[in-house]
Amino acid sequence: MKKNHISGAILMVAGLSFCGATAADEWKYSIGTDISSGKYGDTEETEIVATPFTVSYSPNASWTFKASMPWTSIEGPGGVIPGGDGGIVVGPGNGRGNGNGGNQTGDEIVLTEESGLGDLWLTGTYSLQPIAEQYFFDLSAKYKLPVGDEDKGLGTGEVDYTLQAEMFTVIDNYTPFVTVARKFKGDLPETELRDVWYTSIGSGYKLSEVASVGASLDYQQAATSQSDRQTELFGYYSHRLSAQWTGMVYGYLGLADGSPDQGFGFQISYRPMD
C-alpha cells in the first residue's frame, strides 16, 4: 500500500545524505518487498504483499523519469485495492469481484486470495535549481496505466494520475521535507472515487557518510464515502553498501481505519558504474 513513501521525498533525502544532487545520465534499478496487514474498517484483515520493480533514468540534473510495476498478492474480504501510489480502500465488502458482495451469506465472511501483476506507474520529476544550495524543490507528475487485473482486485481498471510538489532543506545533519500531492482517481463502475489530497511531513538524519534514518507523518483523504482517511507514522533506515548498491528497510503504523494496522519492507537499489 505504501510505495509512495519510498519513491518520493524519503529517497531524495537519503540520497542527499550520500552524494548530493542527482548525477547526469544516470540509470537506477530497484526491487523490494512491502508487507502490510489491517482491517481497514472491516471485520476481517486484509494482507498485502507487493514486490515492485522500478527503473529510473536521469538524463541530467533536472529531470528524472521512472517506471514501476509490482507483483502483488492480496488476501482478504475484498474492500481494498492495492496500488503503487497509496492504494484505495473502497469500503467493507466492496471489492472488485473479490469481496463479500454477492458471496456473503448472513454473517459469513468470504475471504479470497489473488496474485498477479499490478498497475504500471510512470513518473516524471523536474528538480528546480536549489536556492542558496540549501533548499530543494521537486515537481512530479505520475500516470497510472491500468494493467492490473480488476477482476482479481489487483487494480481498478481505470487511469489515475497525480500531481506532486516536494520541498527539502539541509540543516546540519537533518533534512526536513514536506510533500503535497493531489491524486485524481478514475471512477469504478459501481463506486464513485473522490480526488484526494495527500501530504507528508518529516525529516531524515545523517548518521554517517553511509547511513541515514528518518521518519514522517503521512495523511491522505478518504477515496470513498464508505471508507476512512489514511494516516500513518513511517520510519526508515538507509545504508550505502557500496558505490553502486544501496539498501533500505522501513516500517509503518496505521493511525486511522483507512490505513493498514502495520507494515514493513525493504528495497535494494543498484546504479551502474559509467
PDB file of C-alpha atoms in Angstrom:
ATOM      1  CA  MET A   1       0.000   0.000   0.000  1.00  0.00           C
ATOM      2  CA  LYS A   2       2.817   2.437   0.717  1.00  0.00           C
ATOM      3  CA  LYS A   3       5.092   2.510  -2.281  1.00  0.00           C
ATOM      4  CA  ASN A   4       4.551   6.249  -2.469  1.00  0.00           C
ATOM      5  CA  HIS A   5       6.629   6.580   0.715  1.00  0.00           C
ATOM      6  CA  ILE A   6       9.874   5.307  -0.733  1.00  0.00           C
ATOM      7  CA  SER A   7       9.559   6.729  -4.210  1.00  0.00           C
ATOM      8  CA  GLY A   8       9.406  10.399  -3.264  1.00  0.00           C
ATOM      9  CA  ALA A   9      10.788  12.614  -0.565  1.00  0.00           C
ATOM     10  CA  ILE A  10      12.470   9.975   1.578  1.00  0.00           C
ATOM     11  CA  LEU A  11      14.602   8.563  -1.217  1.00  0.00           C
ATOM     12  CA  MET A  12      15.753  12.050  -2.133  1.00  0.00           C
ATOM     13  CA  VAL A  13      16.585  12.831   1.483  1.00  0.00           C
ATOM     14  CA  ALA A  14      18.585   9.618   1.801  1.00  0.00           C
ATOM     15  CA  GLY A  15      20.359  10.422  -1.459  1.00  0.00           C
ATOM     16  CA  LEU A  16      21.286  13.893  -0.307  1.00  0.00           C
ATOM     17  CA  SER A  17      23.000  12.333   2.686  1.00  0.00           C
ATOM     18  CA  PHE A  18      25.323  10.380   0.415  1.00  0.00           C
ATOM     19  CA  CYS A  19      26.044  12.142  -2.827  1.00  0.00           C
ATOM     20  CA  GLY A  20      24.195  15.435  -3.154  1.00  0.00           C
ATOM     21  CA  ALA A  21      22.430  16.226  -6.422  1.00  0.00           C
ATOM     22  CA  THR A  22      21.462  13.566  -8.925  1.00  0.00           C
ATOM     23  CA  ALA A  23      24.173  12.847 -11.469  1.00  0.00           C
ATOM     24  CA  ALA A  24      23.521  13.398 -15.170  1.00  0.00           C
ATOM     25  CA  ASP A  25      22.860  10.431 -17.477  1.00  0.00           C
ATOM     26  CA  GLU A  26      22.238   8.053 -14.569  1.00  0.00           C
ATOM     27  CA  TRP A  27      20.279   4.791 -14.501  1.00  0.00           C
ATOM     28  CA  LYS A  28      18.994   3.158 -11.324  1.00  0.00           C
ATOM     29  CA  TYR A  29      17.268  -0.196 -10.768  1.00  0.00           C
ATOM     30  CA  SER A  30      15.358  -1.016  -7.576  1.00  0.00           C
ATOM     31  CA  ILE A  31      13.498  -4.023  -6.225  1.00  0.00           C
ATOM     32  CA  GLY A  32      11.967  -4.681  -2.835  1.00  0.00           C
ATOM     33  CA  THR A  33       9.062  -6.164  -0.926  1.00  0.00           C
ATOM     34  CA  ASP A  34       6.305  -4.468   1.069  1.00  0.00           C
ATOM     35  CA  ILE A  35       4.159  -6.470   3.529  1.00  0.00           C
ATOM     36  CA  SER A  36       1.131  -4.973   5.278  1.00  0.00           C
ATOM     37  CA  SER A  37      -1.984  -6.073   7.114  1.00  0.00           C
ATOM     38  CA  GLY A  38      -5.030  -4.362   8.574  1.00  0.00           C
ATOM     39  CA  LYS A  39      -8.812  -4.409   8.837  1.00  0.00           C
ATOM     40  CA  TYR A  40      -9.349  -1.036   7.097  1.00  0.00           C
ATOM     41  CA  GLY A  41     -12.613  -0.583   8.996  1.00  0.00           C
ATOM     42  CA  ASP A  42     -13.832  -4.097   8.068  1.00  0.00           C
ATOM     43  CA  THR A  43     -14.321  -7.103  10.364  1.00  0.00           C
ATOM     44  CA  GLU A  44     -11.540  -9.207   8.805  1.00  0.00           C
ATOM     45  CA  GLU A  45      -7.939  -8.423   7.975  1.00  0.00           C
ATOM     46  CA  THR A  46      -6.545  -7.791   4.510  1.00  0.00           C
ATOM     47  CA  GLU A  47      -2.956  -8.891   3.930  1.00  0.00           C
ATOM     48  CA  ILE A  48      -0.971  -7.474   1.010  1.00  0.00           C
ATOM     49  CA  VAL A  49       2.488  -8.497  -0.220  1.00  0.00           C
ATOM     50  CA  ALA A  50       3.869  -6.400  -3.077  1.00  0.00           C
ATOM     51  CA  THR A  51       7.223  -6.750  -4.840  1.00  0.00           C
ATOM     52  CA  PRO A  52       7.766  -3.739  -7.106  1.00  0.00           C
ATOM     53  CA  PHE A  53      10.491  -3.427  -9.725  1.00  0.00           C
ATOM     54  CA  THR A  54      11.471   0.141 -10.614  1.00  0.00           C
ATOM     55  CA  VAL A  55      13.673   1.582 -13.349  1.00  0.00           C
ATOM     56  CA  SER A  56      14.630   5.266 -13.262  1.00  0.00           C
ATOM     57  CA  TYR A  57      16.689   7.393 -15.621  1.00  0.00           C
ATOM     58  CA  SER A  58      18.080  10.903 -15.116  1.00  0.00           C
ATOM     59  CA  PRO A  59      19.309  12.412 -18.408  1.00  0.00           C
ATOM     60  CA  ASN A  60      20.538  15.471 -16.497  1.00  0.00           C
ATOM     61  CA  ALA A  61      20.426  17.012 -13.029  1.00  0.00           C
ATOM     62  CA  SER A  62      16.950  18.481 -13.614  1.00  0.00           C
ATOM     63  CA  TRP A  63      14.896  15.556 -14.920  1.00  0.00           C
ATOM     64  CA  THR A  64      14.186  12.048 -13.647  1.00  0.00           C
ATOM     65  CA  PHE A  65      11.880   9.531 -15.334  1.00  0.00           C
ATOM     66  CA  LYS A  66      10.653   6.393 -13.627  1.00  0.00           C
ATOM     67  CA  ALA A  67       8.608   3.277 -14.381  1.00  0.00           C
ATOM     68  CA  SER A  68       7.427   0.912 -11.638  1.00  0.00           C
ATOM     69  CA  MET A  69       5.302  -2.257 -11.615  1.00  0.00           C
ATOM     70  CA  PRO A  70       4.716  -4.696  -8.733  1.00  0.00           C
ATOM     71  CA  TRP A  71       3.890  -8.350  -8.403  1.00  0.00           C
ATOM     72  CA  THR A  72       1.114  -8.306  -5.805  1.00  0.00           C
ATOM     73  CA  SER A  73      -0.603 -10.885  -3.609  1.00  0.00           C
ATOM     74  CA  ILE A  74      -3.695  -9.931  -1.607  1.00  0.00           C
ATOM     75  CA  GLU A  75      -5.871 -11.909   0.790  1.00  0.00           C
ATOM     76  CA  GLY A  76      -8.964 -10.516   2.481  1.00  0.00           C
ATOM     77  CA  PRO A  77     -12.687  -9.716   2.263  1.00  0.00           C
ATOM     78  CA  GLY A  78     -12.205  -7.535  -0.827  1.00  0.00           C
ATOM     79  CA  GLY A  79     -12.597  -3.970   0.428  1.00  0.00           C
ATOM     80  CA  VAL A  80      -9.068  -2.892  -0.529  1.00  0.00           C
ATOM     81  CA  ILE A  81      -7.481  -2.419  -3.942  1.00  0.00           C
ATOM     82  CA  PRO A  82      -3.655  -2.270  -3.702  1.00  0.00           C
ATOM     83  CA  GLY A  83      -1.723   0.293  -5.691  1.00  0.00           C
ATOM     84  CA  GLY A  84       1.681   1.856  -6.235  1.00  0.00           C
ATOM     85  CA  ASP A  85       0.521   5.306  -5.211  1.00  0.00           C
ATOM     86  CA  GLY A  86      -1.143   4.508  -1.904  1.00  0.00           C
ATOM     87  CA  GLY A  87      -3.911   2.066  -2.869  1.00  0.00           C
ATOM     88  CA  ILE A  88      -7.655   2.516  -2.433  1.00  0.00           C
ATOM     89  CA  VAL A  89      -9.895   1.492   0.450  1.00  0.00           C
ATOM     90  CA  VAL A  90     -13.249   1.011  -1.282  1.00  0.00           C
ATOM     91  CA  GLY A  91     -15.185   0.075   1.854  1.00  0.00           C
ATOM     92  CA  PRO A  92     -16.271  -3.052   3.755  1.00  0.00           C
ATOM     93  CA  GLY A  93     -17.039  -5.934   1.396  1.00  0.00           C
ATOM     94  CA  ASN A  94     -16.937  -3.823  -1.781  1.00  0.00           C
ATOM     95  CA  GLY A  95     -14.014  -5.337  -3.677  1.00  0.00           C
ATOM     96  CA  ARG A  96     -13.997  -5.678  -7.469  1.00  0.00           C
ATOM     97  CA  GLY A  97     -15.421  -9.191  -7.710  1.00  0.00           C
ATOM     98  CA  ASN A  98     -13.380 -10.486  -4.736  1.00  0.00           C
ATOM     99  CA  GLY A  99     -15.187  -9.034  -1.765  1.00  0.00           C
ATOM    100  CA  ASN A 100     -18.268 -10.198   0.117  1.00  0.00           C
ATOM    101  CA  GLY A 101     -20.710  -8.548  -2.277  1.00  0.00           C
ATOM    102  CA  GLY A 102     -22.757 -11.394  -3.727  1.00  0.00           C
ATOM    103  CA  ASN A 103     -20.755 -14.021  -1.811  1.00  0.00           C
ATOM    104  CA  GLN A 104     -21.813 -13.285   1.751  1.00  0.00           C
ATOM    105  CA  THR A 105     -24.489 -15.369   3.466  1.00  0.00           C
ATOM    106  CA  GLY A 106     -25.770 -13.957   6.734  1.00  0.00           C
ATOM    107  CA  ASP A 107     -22.790 -13.278   8.965  1.00  0.00           C
ATOM    108  CA  GLU A 108     -20.431 -15.350   6.839  1.00  0.00           C
ATOM    109  CA  ILE A 109     -17.270 -13.538   5.736  1.00  0.00           C
ATOM    110  CA  VAL A 110     -15.774 -14.808   2.498  1.00  0.00           C
ATOM    111  CA  LEU A 111     -12.005 -14.308   2.203  1.00  0.00           C
ATOM    112  CA  THR A 112     -10.322 -14.611  -1.165  1.00  0.00           C
ATOM    113  CA  GLU A 113      -6.686 -14.717  -2.262  1.00  0.00           C
ATOM    114  CA  GLU A 114      -5.367 -13.380  -5.566  1.00  0.00           C
ATOM    115  CA  SER A 115      -1.971 -12.581  -7.065  1.00  0.00           C
ATOM    116  CA  GLY A 116      -0.554 -11.158 -10.269  1.00  0.00           C
ATOM    117  CA  LEU A 117       0.948  -8.069 -11.843  1.00  0.00           C
ATOM    118  CA  GLY A 118      -0.226  -4.718 -10.537  1.00  0.00           C
ATOM    119  CA  ASP A 119      -0.607  -1.407 -12.348  1.00  0.00           C
ATOM    120  CA  LEU A 120       2.262   0.286 -14.176  1.00  0.00           C
ATOM    121  CA  TRP A 121       3.124   3.753 -12.835  1.00  0.00           C
ATOM    122  CA  LEU A 122       5.078   6.248 -14.955  1.00  0.00           C
ATOM    123  CA  THR A 123       6.595   9.285 -13.231  1.00  0.00           C
ATOM    124  CA  GLY A 124       8.378  12.387 -14.445  1.00  0.00           C
ATOM    125  CA  THR A 125      10.096  14.673 -11.938  1.00  0.00           C
ATOM    126  CA  TYR A 126      11.607  18.115 -12.538  1.00  0.00           C
ATOM    127  CA  SER A 127      14.062  19.421  -9.923  1.00  0.00           C
ATOM    128  CA  LEU A 128      14.241  23.189  -9.673  1.00  0.00           C
ATOM    129  CA  GLN A 129      17.551  24.939  -9.142  1.00  0.00           C
ATOM    130  CA  PRO A 130      18.427  24.825  -5.409  1.00  0.00           C
ATOM    131  CA  ILE A 131      18.060  28.067  -3.509  1.00  0.00           C
ATOM    132  CA  ALA A 132      21.247  29.034  -1.647  1.00  0.00           C
ATOM    133  CA  GLU A 133      22.429  25.421  -2.197  1.00  0.00           C
ATOM    134  CA  GLN A 134      20.208  24.503   0.738  1.00  0.00           C
ATOM    135  CA  TYR A 135      16.556  24.449  -0.363  1.00  0.00           C
ATOM    136  CA  PHE A 136      15.435  21.874  -2.945  1.00  0.00           C
ATOM    137  CA  PHE A 137      12.116  21.726  -4.839  1.00  0.00           C
ATOM    138  CA  ASP A 138      10.768  18.867  -6.981  1.00  0.00           C
ATOM    139  CA  LEU A 139       7.649  18.864  -9.161  1.00  0.00           C
ATOM    140  CA  SER A 140       6.302  15.476 -10.250  1.00  0.00           C
ATOM    141  CA  ALA A 141       3.547  14.088 -12.459  1.00  0.00           C
ATOM    142  CA  LYS A 142       2.506  10.433 -12.145  1.00  0.00           C
ATOM    143  CA  TYR A 143       0.354   8.451 -14.587  1.00  0.00           C
ATOM    144  CA  LYS A 144      -1.105   5.004 -13.978  1.00  0.00           C
ATOM    145  CA  LEU A 145      -1.516   2.516 -16.816  1.00  0.00           C
ATOM    146  CA  PRO A 146      -4.275   0.185 -15.513  1.00  0.00           C
ATOM    147  CA  VAL A 147      -2.749  -3.175 -16.404  1.00  0.00           C
ATOM    148  CA  GLY A 148      -3.595  -4.826 -13.057  1.00  0.00           C
ATOM    149  CA  ASP A 149      -6.467  -7.321 -13.326  1.00  0.00           C
ATOM    150  CA  GLU A 150      -9.540  -5.546 -11.926  1.00  0.00           C
ATOM    151  CA  ASP A 151     -11.495  -8.820 -11.776  1.00  0.00           C
ATOM    152  CA  LYS A 152      -8.927 -10.118  -9.313  1.00  0.00           C
ATOM    153  CA  GLY A 153      -8.961  -6.895  -7.298  1.00  0.00           C
ATOM    154  CA  LEU A 154      -5.363  -6.073  -8.302  1.00  0.00           C
ATOM    155  CA  GLY A 155      -6.329  -2.759  -9.895  1.00  0.00           C
ATOM    156  CA  THR A 156      -9.271  -0.505 -10.667  1.00  0.00           C
ATOM    157  CA  GLY A 157      -9.066  -0.866 -14.446  1.00  0.00           C
ATOM    158  CA  GLU A 158      -9.133   2.935 -14.677  1.00  0.00           C
ATOM    159  CA  VAL A 159      -6.494   5.569 -15.391  1.00  0.00           C
ATOM    160  CA  ASP A 160      -5.274   7.632 -12.397  1.00  0.00           C
ATOM    161  CA  TYR A 161      -2.782  10.459 -12.226  1.00  0.00           C
ATOM    162  CA  THR A 162      -1.089  12.508  -9.529  1.00  0.00           C
ATOM    163  CA  LEU A 163       0.456  15.988  -9.375  1.00  0.00           C
ATOM    164  CA  GLN A 164       3.020  16.389  -6.593  1.00  0.00           C
ATOM    165  CA  ALA A 165       5.309  19.028  -5.096  1.00  0.00           C
ATOM    166  CA  GLU A 166       8.139  18.337  -2.633  1.00  0.00           C
ATOM    167  CA  MET A 167      10.422  20.631  -0.673  1.00  0.00           C
ATOM    168  CA  PHE A 168      13.635  19.637   1.178  1.00  0.00           C
ATOM    169  CA  THR A 169      16.225  21.595   3.079  1.00  0.00           C
ATOM    170  CA  VAL A 170      19.508  20.832   4.814  1.00  0.00           C
ATOM    171  CA  ILE A 171      20.155  21.844   8.432  1.00  0.00           C
ATOM    172  CA  ASP A 172      23.398  20.308   9.694  1.00  0.00           C
ATOM    173  CA  ASN A 173      22.730  16.535   9.617  1.00  0.00           C
ATOM    174  CA  TYR A 174      18.961  16.974   9.351  1.00  0.00           C
ATOM    175  CA  THR A 175      16.994  17.100   6.089  1.00  0.00           C
ATOM    176  CA  PRO A 176      13.386  18.169   6.796  1.00  0.00           C
ATOM    177  CA  PHE A 177      10.911  17.674   3.954  1.00  0.00           C
ATOM    178  CA  VAL A 178       7.291  18.385   3.042  1.00  0.00           C
ATOM    179  CA  THR A 179       5.287  16.692   0.287  1.00  0.00           C
ATOM    180  CA  VAL A 180       1.882  17.780  -1.029  1.00  0.00           C
ATOM    181  CA  ALA A 181       0.029  15.892  -3.778  1.00  0.00           C
ATOM    182  CA  ARG A 182      -3.345  15.884  -5.485  1.00  0.00           C
ATOM    183  CA  LYS A 183      -4.465  12.434  -6.677  1.00  0.00           C
ATOM    184  CA  PHE A 184      -7.084  12.149  -9.418  1.00  0.00           C
ATOM    185  CA  LYS A 185      -8.952   8.829  -9.391  1.00  0.00           C
ATOM    186  CA  GLY A 186     -10.889   7.148 -12.188  1.00  0.00           C
ATOM    187  CA  ASP A 187     -14.343   6.023 -11.012  1.00  0.00           C
ATOM    188  CA  LEU A 188     -15.247   2.365 -10.572  1.00  0.00           C
ATOM    189  CA  PRO A 189     -18.397   1.077 -12.325  1.00  0.00           C
ATOM    190  CA  GLU A 190     -20.301   0.827  -9.025  1.00  0.00           C
ATOM    191  CA  THR A 191     -18.361   3.268  -6.858  1.00  0.00           C
ATOM    192  CA  GLU A 192     -17.534   6.937  -7.308  1.00  0.00           C
ATOM    193  CA  LEU A 193     -13.954   7.633  -6.234  1.00  0.00           C
ATOM    194  CA  ARG A 194     -13.018  11.054  -4.915  1.00  0.00           C
ATOM    195  CA  ASP A 195      -9.982  13.030  -5.955  1.00  0.00           C
ATOM    196  CA  VAL A 196      -7.906  13.264  -2.781  1.00  0.00           C
ATOM    197  CA  TRP A 197      -5.155  15.322  -1.171  1.00  0.00           C
ATOM    198  CA  TYR A 198      -2.038  13.650   0.195  1.00  0.00           C
ATOM    199  CA  THR A 199       0.581  15.285   2.414  1.00  0.00           C
ATOM    200  CA  SER A 200       3.687  14.107   4.251  1.00  0.00           C
ATOM    201  CA  ILE A 201       5.989  15.903   6.664  1.00  0.00           C
ATOM    202  CA  GLY A 202       9.153  14.516   8.214  1.00  0.00           C
ATOM    203  CA  SER A 203      12.921  14.577   8.353  1.00  0.00           C
ATOM    204  CA  GLY A 204      15.953  12.467   7.589  1.00  0.00           C
ATOM    205  CA  TYR A 205      19.053  12.386   9.758  1.00  0.00           C
ATOM    206  CA  LYS A 206      22.568  11.556   8.570  1.00  0.00           C
ATOM    207  CA  LEU A 207      24.176   9.049  10.924  1.00  0.00           C
ATOM    208  CA  SER A 208      27.418   8.730   8.965  1.00  0.00           C
ATOM    209  CA  GLU A 209      28.780   9.007   5.442  1.00  0.00           C
ATOM    210  CA  VAL A 210      26.986   5.764   4.518  1.00  0.00           C
ATOM    211  CA  ALA A 211      23.903   5.609   6.768  1.00  0.00           C
ATOM    212  CA  SER A 212      20.813   7.701   7.471  1.00  0.00           C
ATOM    213  CA  VAL A 213      17.485   7.328   9.283  1.00  0.00           C
ATOM    214  CA  GLY A 214      14.240   9.239   9.043  1.00  0.00           C
ATOM    215  CA  ALA A 215      10.565   9.431   9.917  1.00  0.00           C
ATOM    216  CA  SER A 216       7.425  11.023   8.553  1.00  0.00           C
ATOM    217  CA  LEU A 217       3.736  11.525   9.313  1.00  0.00           C
ATOM    218  CA  ASP A 218       1.561  10.892   6.246  1.00  0.00           C
ATOM    219  CA  TYR A 219      -2.068  11.791   5.596  1.00  0.00           C
ATOM    220  CA  GLN A 220      -4.473  11.086   2.721  1.00  0.00           C
ATOM    221  CA  GLN A 221      -8.181  11.843   2.379  1.00  0.00           C
ATOM    222  CA  ALA A 222     -10.687   9.009   2.034  1.00  0.00           C
ATOM    223  CA  ALA A 223     -11.345   7.982  -1.583  1.00  0.00           C
ATOM    224  CA  THR A 224     -14.989   6.949  -0.970  1.00  0.00           C
ATOM    225  CA  SER A 225     -17.832   7.900   1.350  1.00  0.00           C
ATOM    226  CA  GLN A 226     -17.706   4.390   2.884  1.00  0.00           C
ATOM    227  CA  SER A 227     -14.015   4.488   3.837  1.00  0.00           C
ATOM    228  CA  ASP A 228     -11.878   6.418   6.289  1.00  0.00           C
ATOM    229  CA  ARG A 229      -8.826   8.632   5.779  1.00  0.00           C
ATOM    230  CA  GLN A 230      -5.297   7.209   5.742  1.00  0.00           C
ATOM    231  CA  THR A 231      -2.915   8.416   8.467  1.00  0.00           C
ATOM    232  CA  GLU A 232       0.403   6.676   9.118  1.00  0.00           C
ATOM    233  CA  LEU A 233       3.647   7.036  11.028  1.00  0.00           C
ATOM    234  CA  PHE A 234       6.572   5.898   8.888  1.00  0.00           C
ATOM    235  CA  GLY A 235      10.265   5.268   9.644  1.00  0.00           C
ATOM    236  CA  TYR A 236      13.270   4.063   7.623  1.00  0.00           C
ATOM    237  CA  TYR A 237      16.962   3.214   7.734  1.00  0.00           C
ATOM    238  CA  SER A 238      19.093   3.602   4.581  1.00  0.00           C
ATOM    239  CA  HIS A 239      22.629   2.303   4.111  1.00  0.00           C
ATOM    240  CA  ARG A 240      25.029   2.724   1.204  1.00  0.00           C
ATOM    241  CA  LEU A 241      26.526  -0.725   0.757  1.00  0.00           C
ATOM    242  CA  SER A 242      28.994   0.332  -1.962  1.00  0.00           C
ATOM    243  CA  ALA A 243      29.377   2.923  -4.689  1.00  0.00           C
ATOM    244  CA  GLN A 244      26.724   1.042  -6.690  1.00  0.00           C
ATOM    245  CA  TRP A 245      24.440  -0.566  -4.108  1.00  0.00           C
ATOM    246  CA  THR A 246      22.128   0.993  -1.515  1.00  0.00           C
ATOM    247  CA  GLY A 247      19.755  -0.813   0.859  1.00  0.00           C
ATOM    248  CA  MET A 248      16.778   0.471   2.805  1.00  0.00           C
ATOM    249  CA  VAL A 249      14.470  -1.066   5.417  1.00  0.00           C
ATOM    250  CA  TYR A 250      11.327   0.608   6.705  1.00  0.00           C
ATOM    251  CA  GLY A 251       8.171   0.160   8.746  1.00  0.00           C
ATOM    252  CA  TYR A 252       4.915   1.993   9.350  1.00  0.00           C
ATOM    253  CA  LEU A 253       1.974   2.059  11.773  1.00  0.00           C
ATOM    254  CA  GLY A 254      -1.589   2.961  10.848  1.00  0.00           C
ATOM    255  CA  LEU A 255      -3.298   5.670  12.901  1.00  0.00           C
ATOM    256  CA  ALA A 256      -6.703   5.571  11.148  1.00  0.00           C
ATOM    257  CA  ASP A 257      -9.151   2.930   9.870  1.00  0.00           C
ATOM    258  CA  GLY A 258      -8.230   3.718   6.260  1.00  0.00           C
ATOM    259  CA  SER A 259      -4.633   2.609   6.876  1.00  0.00           C
ATOM    260  CA  PRO A 260      -3.070  -0.806   7.436  1.00  0.00           C
ATOM    261  CA  ASP A 261      -2.506  -1.601  11.093  1.00  0.00           C
ATOM    262  CA  GLN A 262       1.177  -2.190  10.392  1.00  0.00           C
ATOM    263  CA  GLY A 263       3.582  -2.792   7.545  1.00  0.00           C
ATOM    264  CA  PHE A 264       7.264  -3.168   6.778  1.00  0.00           C
ATOM    265  CA  GLY A 265       9.524  -3.688   3.812  1.00  0.00           C
ATOM    266  CA  PHE A 266      12.921  -3.341   2.206  1.00  0.00           C
ATOM    267  CA  GLN A 267      14.390  -2.033  -1.026  1.00  0.00           C
ATOM    268  CA  ILE A 268      17.693  -2.653  -2.806  1.00  0.00           C
ATOM    269  CA  SER A 269      18.915  -0.154  -5.431  1.00  0.00           C
ATOM    270  CA  TYR A 270      21.696  -0.503  -7.998  1.00  0.00           C
ATOM    271  CA  ARG A 271      23.403   2.259 -10.005  1.00  0.00           C
ATOM    272  CA  PRO A 272      25.665   1.010 -12.816  1.00  0.00           C
ATOM    273  CA  MET A 273      29.121   2.487 -12.994  1.00  0.00           C
ATOM    274  CA  ASP A 274      29.975   4.678 -16.001  1.00  0.00           C
TER     275      ASP A 274
END
